[in-house]
Coordinates of N, CA, C and O in Angstrom, one line a residue:
X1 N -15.5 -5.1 -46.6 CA -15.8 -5.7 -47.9 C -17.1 -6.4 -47.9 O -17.8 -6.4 -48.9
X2 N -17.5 -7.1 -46.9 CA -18.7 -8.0 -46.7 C -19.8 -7.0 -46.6 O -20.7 -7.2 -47.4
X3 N -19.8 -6.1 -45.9 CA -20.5 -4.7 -45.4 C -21.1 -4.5 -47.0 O -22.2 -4.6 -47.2
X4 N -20.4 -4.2 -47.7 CA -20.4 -3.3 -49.1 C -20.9 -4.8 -50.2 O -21.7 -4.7 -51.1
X5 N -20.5 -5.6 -49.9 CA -20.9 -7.0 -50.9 C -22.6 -7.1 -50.6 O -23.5 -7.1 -51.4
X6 N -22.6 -7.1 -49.1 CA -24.1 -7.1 -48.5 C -25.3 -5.8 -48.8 O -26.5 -5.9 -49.0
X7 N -24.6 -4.7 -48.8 CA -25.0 -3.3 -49.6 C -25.3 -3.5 -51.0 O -26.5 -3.6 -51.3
X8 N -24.4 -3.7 -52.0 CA -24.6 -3.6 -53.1 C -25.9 -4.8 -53.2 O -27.0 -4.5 -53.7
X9 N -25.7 -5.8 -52.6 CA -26.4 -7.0 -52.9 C -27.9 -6.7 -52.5 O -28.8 -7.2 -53.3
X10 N -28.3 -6.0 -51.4 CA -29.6 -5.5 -51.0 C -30.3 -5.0 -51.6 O -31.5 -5.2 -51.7
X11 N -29.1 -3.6 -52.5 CA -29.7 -2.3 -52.9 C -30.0 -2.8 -54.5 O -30.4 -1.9 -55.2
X12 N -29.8 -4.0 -54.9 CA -29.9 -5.0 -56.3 C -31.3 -5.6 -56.1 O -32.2 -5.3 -56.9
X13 N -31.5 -6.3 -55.1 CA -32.5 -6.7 -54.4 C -33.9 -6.0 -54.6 O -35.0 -6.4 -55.1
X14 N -33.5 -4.6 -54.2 CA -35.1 -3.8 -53.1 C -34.9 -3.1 -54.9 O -35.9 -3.1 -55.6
X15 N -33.9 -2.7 -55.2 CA -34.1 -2.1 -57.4 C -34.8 -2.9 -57.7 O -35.8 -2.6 -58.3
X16 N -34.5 -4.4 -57.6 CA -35.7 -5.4 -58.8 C -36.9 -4.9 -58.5 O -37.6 -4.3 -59.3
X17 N -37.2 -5.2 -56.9 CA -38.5 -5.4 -56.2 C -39.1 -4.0 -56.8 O -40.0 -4.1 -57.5
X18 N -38.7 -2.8 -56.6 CA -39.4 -1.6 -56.8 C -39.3 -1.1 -58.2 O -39.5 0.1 -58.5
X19 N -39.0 -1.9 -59.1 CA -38.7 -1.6 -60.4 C -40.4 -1.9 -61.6 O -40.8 -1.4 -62.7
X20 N -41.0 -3.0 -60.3 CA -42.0 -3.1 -61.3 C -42.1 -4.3 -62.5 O -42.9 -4.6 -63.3
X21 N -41.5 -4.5 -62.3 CA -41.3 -6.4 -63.0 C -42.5 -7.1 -63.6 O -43.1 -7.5 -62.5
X22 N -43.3 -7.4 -64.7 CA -44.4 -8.2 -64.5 C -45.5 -7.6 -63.8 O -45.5 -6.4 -64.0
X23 N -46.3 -8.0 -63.2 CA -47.4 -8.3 -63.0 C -47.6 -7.0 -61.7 O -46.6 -6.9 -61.0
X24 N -48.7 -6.1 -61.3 CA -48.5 -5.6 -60.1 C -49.7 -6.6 -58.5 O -50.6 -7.3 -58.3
X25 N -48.9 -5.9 -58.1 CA -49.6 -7.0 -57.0 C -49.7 -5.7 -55.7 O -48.9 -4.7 -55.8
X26 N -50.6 -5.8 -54.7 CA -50.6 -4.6 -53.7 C -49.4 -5.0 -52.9 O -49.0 -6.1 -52.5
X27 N -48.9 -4.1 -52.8 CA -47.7 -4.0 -52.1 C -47.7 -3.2 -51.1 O -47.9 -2.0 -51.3
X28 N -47.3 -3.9 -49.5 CA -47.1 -3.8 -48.5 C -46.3 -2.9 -47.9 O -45.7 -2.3 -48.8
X29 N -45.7 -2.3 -46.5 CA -44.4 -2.2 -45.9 C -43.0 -2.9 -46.9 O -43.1 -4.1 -47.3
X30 N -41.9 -2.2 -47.2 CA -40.8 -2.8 -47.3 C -39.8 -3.3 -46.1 O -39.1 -2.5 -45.5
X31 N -39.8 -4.2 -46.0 CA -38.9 -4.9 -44.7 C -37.7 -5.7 -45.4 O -37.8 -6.5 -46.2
X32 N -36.5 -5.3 -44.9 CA -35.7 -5.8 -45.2 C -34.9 -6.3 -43.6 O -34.8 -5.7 -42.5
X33 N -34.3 -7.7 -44.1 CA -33.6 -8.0 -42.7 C -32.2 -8.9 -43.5 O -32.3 -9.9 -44.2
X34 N -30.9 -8.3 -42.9 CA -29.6 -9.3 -42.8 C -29.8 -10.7 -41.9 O -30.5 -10.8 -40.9
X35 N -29.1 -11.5 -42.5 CA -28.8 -12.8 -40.9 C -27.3 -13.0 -41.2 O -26.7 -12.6 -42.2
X36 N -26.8 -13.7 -40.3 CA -25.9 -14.7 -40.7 C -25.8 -15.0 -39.2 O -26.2 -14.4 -38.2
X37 N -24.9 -16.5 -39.3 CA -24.4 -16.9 -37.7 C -23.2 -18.3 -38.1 O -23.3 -19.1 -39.0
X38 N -22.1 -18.2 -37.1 CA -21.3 -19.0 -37.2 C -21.2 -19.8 -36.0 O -21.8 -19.3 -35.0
X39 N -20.5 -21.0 -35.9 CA -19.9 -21.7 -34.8 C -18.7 -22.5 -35.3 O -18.5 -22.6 -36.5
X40 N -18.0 -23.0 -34.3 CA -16.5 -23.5 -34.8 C -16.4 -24.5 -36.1 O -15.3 -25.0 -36.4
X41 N -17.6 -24.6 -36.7 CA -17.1 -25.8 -38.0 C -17.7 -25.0 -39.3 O -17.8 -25.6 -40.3
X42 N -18.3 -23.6 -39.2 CA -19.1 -23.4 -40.3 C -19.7 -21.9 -39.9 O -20.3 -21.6 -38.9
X43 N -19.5 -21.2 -41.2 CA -20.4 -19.7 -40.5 C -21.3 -19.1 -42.2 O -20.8 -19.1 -43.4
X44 N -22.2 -18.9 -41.9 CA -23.4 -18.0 -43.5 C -23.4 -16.8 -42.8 O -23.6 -16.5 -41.6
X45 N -23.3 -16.3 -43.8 CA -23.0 -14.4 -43.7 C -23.5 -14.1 -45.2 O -23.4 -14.8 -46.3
X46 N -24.0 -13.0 -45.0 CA -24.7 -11.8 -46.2 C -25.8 -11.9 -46.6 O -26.4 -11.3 -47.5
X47 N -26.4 -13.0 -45.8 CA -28.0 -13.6 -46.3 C -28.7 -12.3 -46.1 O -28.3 -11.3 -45.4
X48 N -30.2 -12.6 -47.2 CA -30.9 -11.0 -47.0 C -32.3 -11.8 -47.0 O -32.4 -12.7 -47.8
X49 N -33.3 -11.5 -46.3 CA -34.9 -11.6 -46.6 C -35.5 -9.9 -46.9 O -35.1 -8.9 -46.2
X50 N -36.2 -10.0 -47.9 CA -37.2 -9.1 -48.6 C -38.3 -9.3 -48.7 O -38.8 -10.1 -49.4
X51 N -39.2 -8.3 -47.8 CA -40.3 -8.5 -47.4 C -41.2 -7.5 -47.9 O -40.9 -6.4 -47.4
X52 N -42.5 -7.5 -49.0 CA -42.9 -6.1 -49.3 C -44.2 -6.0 -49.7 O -44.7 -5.0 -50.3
X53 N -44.9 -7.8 -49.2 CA -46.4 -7.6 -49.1 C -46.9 -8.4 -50.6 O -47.8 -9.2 -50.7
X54 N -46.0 -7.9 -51.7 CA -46.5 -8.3 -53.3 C -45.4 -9.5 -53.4 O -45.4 -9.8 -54.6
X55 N -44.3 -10.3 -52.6 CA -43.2 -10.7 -53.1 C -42.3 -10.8 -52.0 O -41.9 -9.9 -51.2
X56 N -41.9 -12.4 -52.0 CA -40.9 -12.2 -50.5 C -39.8 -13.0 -51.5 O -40.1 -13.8 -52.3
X57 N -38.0 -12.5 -51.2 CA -36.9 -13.1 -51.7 C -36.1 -13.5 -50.7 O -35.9 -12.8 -49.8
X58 N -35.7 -14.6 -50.8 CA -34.6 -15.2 -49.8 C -33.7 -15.4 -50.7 O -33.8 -16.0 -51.7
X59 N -32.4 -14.8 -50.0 CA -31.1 -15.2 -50.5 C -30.2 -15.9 -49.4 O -29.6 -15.2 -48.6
X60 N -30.0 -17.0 -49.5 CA -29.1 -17.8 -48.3 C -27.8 -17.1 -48.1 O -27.2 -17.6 -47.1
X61 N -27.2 -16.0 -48.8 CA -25.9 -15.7 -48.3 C -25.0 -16.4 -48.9 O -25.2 -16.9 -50.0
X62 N -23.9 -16.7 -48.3 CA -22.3 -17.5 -48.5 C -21.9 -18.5 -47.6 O -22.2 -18.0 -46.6
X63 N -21.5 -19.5 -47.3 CA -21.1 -20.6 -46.8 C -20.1 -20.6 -46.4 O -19.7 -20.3 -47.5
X64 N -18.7 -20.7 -45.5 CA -17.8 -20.4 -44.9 C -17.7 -22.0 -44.4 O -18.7 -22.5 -43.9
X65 N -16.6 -22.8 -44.6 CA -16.5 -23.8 -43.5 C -15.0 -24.5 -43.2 O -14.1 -24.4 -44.0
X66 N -14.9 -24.7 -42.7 CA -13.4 -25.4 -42.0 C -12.8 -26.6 -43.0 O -13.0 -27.8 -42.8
X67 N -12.0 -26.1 -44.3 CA -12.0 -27.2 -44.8 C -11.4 -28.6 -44.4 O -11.6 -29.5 -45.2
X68 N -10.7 -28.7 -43.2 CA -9.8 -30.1 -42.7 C -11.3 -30.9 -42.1 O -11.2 -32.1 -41.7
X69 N -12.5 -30.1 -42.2 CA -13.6 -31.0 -41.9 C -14.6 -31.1 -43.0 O -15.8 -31.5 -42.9
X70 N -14.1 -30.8 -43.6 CA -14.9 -31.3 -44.9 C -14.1 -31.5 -46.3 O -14.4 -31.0 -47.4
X71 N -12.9 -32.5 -46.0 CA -12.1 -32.9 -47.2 C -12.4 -34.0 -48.0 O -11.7 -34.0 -49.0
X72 N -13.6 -35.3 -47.6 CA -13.5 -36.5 -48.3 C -15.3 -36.3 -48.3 O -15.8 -37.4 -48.2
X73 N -16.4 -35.1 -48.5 CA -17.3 -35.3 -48.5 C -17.9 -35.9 -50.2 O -17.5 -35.4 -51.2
X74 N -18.9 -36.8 -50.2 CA -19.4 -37.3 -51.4 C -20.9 -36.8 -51.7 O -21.5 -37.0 -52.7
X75 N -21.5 -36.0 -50.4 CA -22.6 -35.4 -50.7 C -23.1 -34.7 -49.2 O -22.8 -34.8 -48.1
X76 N -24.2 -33.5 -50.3 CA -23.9 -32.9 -48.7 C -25.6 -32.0 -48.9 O -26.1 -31.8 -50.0
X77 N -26.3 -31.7 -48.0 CA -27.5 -30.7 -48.3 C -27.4 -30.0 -47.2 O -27.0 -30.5 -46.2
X78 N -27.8 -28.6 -47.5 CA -27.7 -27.1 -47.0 C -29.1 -26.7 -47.0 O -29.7 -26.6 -48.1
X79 N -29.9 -26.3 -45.3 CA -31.2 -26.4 -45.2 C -31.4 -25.1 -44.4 O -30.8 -25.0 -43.4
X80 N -32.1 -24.2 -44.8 CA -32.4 -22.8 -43.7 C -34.3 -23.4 -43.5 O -35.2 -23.7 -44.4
X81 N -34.3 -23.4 -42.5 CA -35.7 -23.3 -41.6 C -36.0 -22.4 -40.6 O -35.4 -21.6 -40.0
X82 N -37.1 -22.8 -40.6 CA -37.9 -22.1 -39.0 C -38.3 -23.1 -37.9 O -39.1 -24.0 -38.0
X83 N -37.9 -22.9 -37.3 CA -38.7 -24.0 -35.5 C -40.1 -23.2 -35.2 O -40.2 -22.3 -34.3
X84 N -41.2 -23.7 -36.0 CA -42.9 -23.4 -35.1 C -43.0 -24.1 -34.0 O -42.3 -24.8 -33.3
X85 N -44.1 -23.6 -34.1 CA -45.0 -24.8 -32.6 C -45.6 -25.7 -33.4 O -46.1 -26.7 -32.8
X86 N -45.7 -25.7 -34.7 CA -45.8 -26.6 -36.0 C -44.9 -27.8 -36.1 O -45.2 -28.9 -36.3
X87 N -43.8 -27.3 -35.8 CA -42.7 -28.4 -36.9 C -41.9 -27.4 -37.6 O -42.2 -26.2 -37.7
X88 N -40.7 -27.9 -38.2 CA -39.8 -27.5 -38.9 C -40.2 -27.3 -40.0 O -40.6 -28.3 -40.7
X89 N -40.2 -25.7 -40.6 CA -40.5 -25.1 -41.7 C -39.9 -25.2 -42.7 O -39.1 -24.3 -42.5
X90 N -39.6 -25.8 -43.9 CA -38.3 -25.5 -44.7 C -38.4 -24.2 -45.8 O -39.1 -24.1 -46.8
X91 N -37.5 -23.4 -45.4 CA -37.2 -22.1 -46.5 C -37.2 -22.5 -47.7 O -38.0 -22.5 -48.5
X92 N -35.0 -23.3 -47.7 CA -34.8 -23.4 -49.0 C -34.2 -24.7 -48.2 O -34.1 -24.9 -46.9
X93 N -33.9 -25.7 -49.6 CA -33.3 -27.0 -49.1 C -32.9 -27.2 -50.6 O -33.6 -27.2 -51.6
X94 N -30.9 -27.2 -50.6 CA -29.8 -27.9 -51.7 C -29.5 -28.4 -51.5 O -28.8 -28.3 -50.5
X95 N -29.7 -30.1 -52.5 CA -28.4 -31.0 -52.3 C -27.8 -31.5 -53.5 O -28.3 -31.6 -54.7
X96 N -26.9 -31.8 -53.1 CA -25.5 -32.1 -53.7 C -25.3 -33.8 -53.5 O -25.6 -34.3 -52.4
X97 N -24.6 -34.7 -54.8 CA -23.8 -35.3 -54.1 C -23.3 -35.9 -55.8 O -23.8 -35.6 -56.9
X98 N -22.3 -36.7 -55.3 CA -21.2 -37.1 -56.2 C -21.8 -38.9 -56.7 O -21.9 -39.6 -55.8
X99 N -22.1 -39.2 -57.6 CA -22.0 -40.6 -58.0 C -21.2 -41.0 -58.6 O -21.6 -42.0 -59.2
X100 N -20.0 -40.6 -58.7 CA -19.1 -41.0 -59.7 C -17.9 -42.0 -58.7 O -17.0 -42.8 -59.1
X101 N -18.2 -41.6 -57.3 CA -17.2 -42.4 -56.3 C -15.9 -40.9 -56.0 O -14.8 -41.2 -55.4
X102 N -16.1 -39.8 -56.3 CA -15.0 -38.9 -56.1 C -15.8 -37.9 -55.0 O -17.1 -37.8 -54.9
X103 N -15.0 -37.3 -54.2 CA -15.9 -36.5 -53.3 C -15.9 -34.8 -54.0 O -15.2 -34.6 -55.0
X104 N -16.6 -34.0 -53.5 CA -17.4 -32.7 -53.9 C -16.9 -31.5 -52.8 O -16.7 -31.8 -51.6
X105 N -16.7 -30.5 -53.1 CA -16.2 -29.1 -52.2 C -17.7 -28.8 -51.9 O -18.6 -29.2 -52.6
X106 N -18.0 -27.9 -50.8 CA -18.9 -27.2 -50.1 C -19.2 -25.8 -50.9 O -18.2 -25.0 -50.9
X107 N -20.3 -25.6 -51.4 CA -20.8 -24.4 -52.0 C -20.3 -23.1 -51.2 O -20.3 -23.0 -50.0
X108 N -19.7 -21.9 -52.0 CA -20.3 -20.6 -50.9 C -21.0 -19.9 -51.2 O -21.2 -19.0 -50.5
X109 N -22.0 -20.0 -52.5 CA -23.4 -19.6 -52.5 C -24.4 -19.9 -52.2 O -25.3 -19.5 -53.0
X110 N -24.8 -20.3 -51.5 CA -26.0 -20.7 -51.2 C -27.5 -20.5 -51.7 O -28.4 -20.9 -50.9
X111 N -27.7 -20.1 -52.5 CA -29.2 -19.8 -53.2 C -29.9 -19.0 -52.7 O -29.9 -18.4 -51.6
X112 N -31.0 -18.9 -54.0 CA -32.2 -17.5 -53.7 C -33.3 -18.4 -54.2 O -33.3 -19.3 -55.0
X113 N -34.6 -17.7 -53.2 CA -35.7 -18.2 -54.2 C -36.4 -16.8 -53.8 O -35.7 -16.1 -53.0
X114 N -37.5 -16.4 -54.3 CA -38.6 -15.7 -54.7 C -40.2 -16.5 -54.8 O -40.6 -17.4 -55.5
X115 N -40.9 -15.7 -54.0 CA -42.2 -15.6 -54.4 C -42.8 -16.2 -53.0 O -42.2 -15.7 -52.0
X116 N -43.5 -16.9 -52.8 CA -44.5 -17.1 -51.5 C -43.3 -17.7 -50.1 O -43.7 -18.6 -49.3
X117 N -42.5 -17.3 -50.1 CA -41.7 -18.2 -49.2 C -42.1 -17.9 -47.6 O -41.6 -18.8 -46.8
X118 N -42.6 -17.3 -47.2 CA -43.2 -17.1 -45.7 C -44.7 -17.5 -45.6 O -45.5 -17.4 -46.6
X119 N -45.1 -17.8 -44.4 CA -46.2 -17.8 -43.7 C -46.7 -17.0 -42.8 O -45.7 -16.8 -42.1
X120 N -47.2 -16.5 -42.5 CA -48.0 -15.5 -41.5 C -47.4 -15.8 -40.1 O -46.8 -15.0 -39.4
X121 N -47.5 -17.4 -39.9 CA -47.2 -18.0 -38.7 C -45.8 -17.9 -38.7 O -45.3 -17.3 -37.7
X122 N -44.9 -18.3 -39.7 CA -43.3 -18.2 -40.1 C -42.7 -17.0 -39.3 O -41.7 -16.9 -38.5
X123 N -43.5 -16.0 -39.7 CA -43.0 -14.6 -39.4 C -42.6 -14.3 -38.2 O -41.6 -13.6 -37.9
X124 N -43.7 -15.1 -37.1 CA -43.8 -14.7 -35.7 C -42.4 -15.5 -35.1 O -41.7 -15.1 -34.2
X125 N -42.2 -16.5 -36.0 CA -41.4 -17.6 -35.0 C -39.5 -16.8 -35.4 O -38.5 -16.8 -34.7
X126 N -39.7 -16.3 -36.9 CA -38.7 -16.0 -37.2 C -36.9 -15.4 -36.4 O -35.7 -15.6 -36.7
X127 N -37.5 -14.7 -35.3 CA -36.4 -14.3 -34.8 C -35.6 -14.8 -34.1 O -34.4 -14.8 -34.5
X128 N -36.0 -15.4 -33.3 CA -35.8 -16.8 -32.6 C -35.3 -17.8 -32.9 O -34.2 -18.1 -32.5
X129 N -36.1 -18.6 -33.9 CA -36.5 -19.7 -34.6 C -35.9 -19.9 -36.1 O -36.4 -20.7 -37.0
X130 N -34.8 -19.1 -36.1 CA -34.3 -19.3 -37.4 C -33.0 -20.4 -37.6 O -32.0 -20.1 -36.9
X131 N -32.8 -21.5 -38.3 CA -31.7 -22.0 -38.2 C -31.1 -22.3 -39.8 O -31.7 -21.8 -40.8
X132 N -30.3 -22.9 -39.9 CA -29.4 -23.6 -41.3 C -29.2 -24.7 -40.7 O -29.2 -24.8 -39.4
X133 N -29.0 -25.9 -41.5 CA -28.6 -27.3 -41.3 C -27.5 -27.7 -42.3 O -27.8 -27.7 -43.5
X134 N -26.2 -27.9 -42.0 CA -25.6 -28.4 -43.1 C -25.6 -30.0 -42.8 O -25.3 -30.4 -41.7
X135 N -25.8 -30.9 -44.0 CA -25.8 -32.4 -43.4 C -25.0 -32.6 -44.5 O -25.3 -32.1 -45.7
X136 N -23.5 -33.7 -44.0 CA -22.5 -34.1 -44.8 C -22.0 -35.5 -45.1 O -21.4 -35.9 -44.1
X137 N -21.9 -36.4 -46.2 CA -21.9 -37.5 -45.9 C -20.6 -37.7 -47.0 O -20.5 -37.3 -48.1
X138 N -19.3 -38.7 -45.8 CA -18.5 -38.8 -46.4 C -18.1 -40.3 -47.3 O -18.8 -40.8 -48.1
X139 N -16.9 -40.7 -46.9 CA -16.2 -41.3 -48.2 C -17.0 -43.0 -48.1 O -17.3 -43.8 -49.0
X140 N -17.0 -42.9 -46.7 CA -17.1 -44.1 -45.7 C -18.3 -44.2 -45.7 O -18.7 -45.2 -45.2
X141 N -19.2 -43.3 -46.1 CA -21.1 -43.4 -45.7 C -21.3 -42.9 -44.4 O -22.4 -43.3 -43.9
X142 N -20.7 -42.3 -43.9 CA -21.0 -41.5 -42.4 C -21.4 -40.3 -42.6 O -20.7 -39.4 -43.2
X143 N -23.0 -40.1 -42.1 CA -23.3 -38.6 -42.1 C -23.0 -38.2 -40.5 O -22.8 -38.9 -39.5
X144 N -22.9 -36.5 -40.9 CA -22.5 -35.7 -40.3 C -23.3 -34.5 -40.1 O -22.8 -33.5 -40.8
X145 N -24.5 -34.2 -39.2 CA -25.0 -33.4 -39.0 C -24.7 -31.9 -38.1 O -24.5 -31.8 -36.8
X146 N -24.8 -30.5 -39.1 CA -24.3 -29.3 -38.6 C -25.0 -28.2 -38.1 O -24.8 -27.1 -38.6
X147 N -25.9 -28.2 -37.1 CA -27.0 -27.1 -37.4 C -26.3 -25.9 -36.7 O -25.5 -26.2 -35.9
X148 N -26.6 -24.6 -37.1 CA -26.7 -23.4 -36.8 C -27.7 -22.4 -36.3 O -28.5 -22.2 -37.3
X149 N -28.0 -22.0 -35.6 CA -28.6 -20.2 -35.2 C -28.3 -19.7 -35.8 O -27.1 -19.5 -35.9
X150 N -29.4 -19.2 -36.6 CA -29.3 -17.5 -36.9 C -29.4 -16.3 -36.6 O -30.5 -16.1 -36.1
X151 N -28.8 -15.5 -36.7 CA -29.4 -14.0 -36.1 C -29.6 -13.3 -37.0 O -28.8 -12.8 -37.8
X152 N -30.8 -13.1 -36.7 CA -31.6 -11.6 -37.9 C -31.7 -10.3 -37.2 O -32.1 -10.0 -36.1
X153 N -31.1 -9.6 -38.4 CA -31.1 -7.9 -37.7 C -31.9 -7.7 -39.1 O -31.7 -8.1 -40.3
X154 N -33.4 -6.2 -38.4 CA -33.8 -6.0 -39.4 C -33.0 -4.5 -39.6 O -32.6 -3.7 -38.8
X155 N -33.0 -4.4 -41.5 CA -32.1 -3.1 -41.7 C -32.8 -1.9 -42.6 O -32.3 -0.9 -43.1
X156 N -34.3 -2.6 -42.6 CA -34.9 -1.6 -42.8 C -35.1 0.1 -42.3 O -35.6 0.4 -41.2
X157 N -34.6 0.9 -43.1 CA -34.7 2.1 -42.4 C -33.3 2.9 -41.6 O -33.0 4.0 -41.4
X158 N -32.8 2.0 -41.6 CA -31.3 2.1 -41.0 C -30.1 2.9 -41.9 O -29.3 2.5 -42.8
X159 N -30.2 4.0 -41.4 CA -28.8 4.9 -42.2 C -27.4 4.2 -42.1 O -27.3 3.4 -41.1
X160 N -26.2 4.2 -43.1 CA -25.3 4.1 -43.3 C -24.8 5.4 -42.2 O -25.4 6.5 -42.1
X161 N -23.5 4.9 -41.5 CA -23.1 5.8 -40.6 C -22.8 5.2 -39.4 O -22.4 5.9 -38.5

């Protein structure tokens, strides 16, 4: 079901991009690449980067997390980066939090943005150097820092089969 969520969702993706939308711009190689990565408190799966020279899209995927560890959160931000020889890149960065004194559930969408989101330098570090950060602050004012690895597979070109 993820397989086919992640399909439909790509093949939505690479239709906008080659559809022609607005403005034309020289357009490049199409590159497309899946990530996701889990560890015992939290896993993002179906994320897609779209790469195609006129237009890059990041979609963070879905959020997956253990809820007996994240039951009394009051605020929380969800960070995908890059590790350069720069410093920490920021992709996308959401936050959340509650001012009412009641606590908040954990997203499982994670967001899209569009338009200049890579660097030339970005690119190189990408495979490696990719992570998510989930940071969670509960009832008590105690944050709680979550980072993850990512693994990117590129699926450009790649037959179903």
């Amino acid at each position: 079901m993820k397989k086919m969520l992640a399909a439909l969702l790509l093949a939505m993706v690479c239709s906008g991009l080659l559809s022609g939308c607005g403005q034309k711009k020289a357009e490049g190689p199409l590159t497309v690449y899946s990530f996701s990565g889990e560890n015992e408190m939290l896993s993002v799966s179906n994320g897609v980067i779209v790469l195609n020279g006129a237009e890059e899209t990041f979609y963070g995927g879905e959020l997956e997390a253990k809820p007996e560890a994240f039951q009394n959160i009051t605020a929380f931000s969800a960070t995908f980066y890059i590790d350069t020889v720069d410093g920490e890149q920021t992709l996308l960065s959401n936050r959340v939090e509650d001012l009412t004194g009641g606590t908040i559930g954990l997203p499982g969408a994670l967001g899209k943005v569009s338009g200049d989101v890579f660097r030339d330098a970005d690119l190189a570090a990408l495979p490696n150097g990719f992570f998510f950060r989930l940071e969670a602050t509960d009832l008590e004012g105690g944050t709680n820092e979550y980072p993850l690895q990512l693994t990117l597979t590129e699926v450009t070109g790649q037959a179903d089969g």
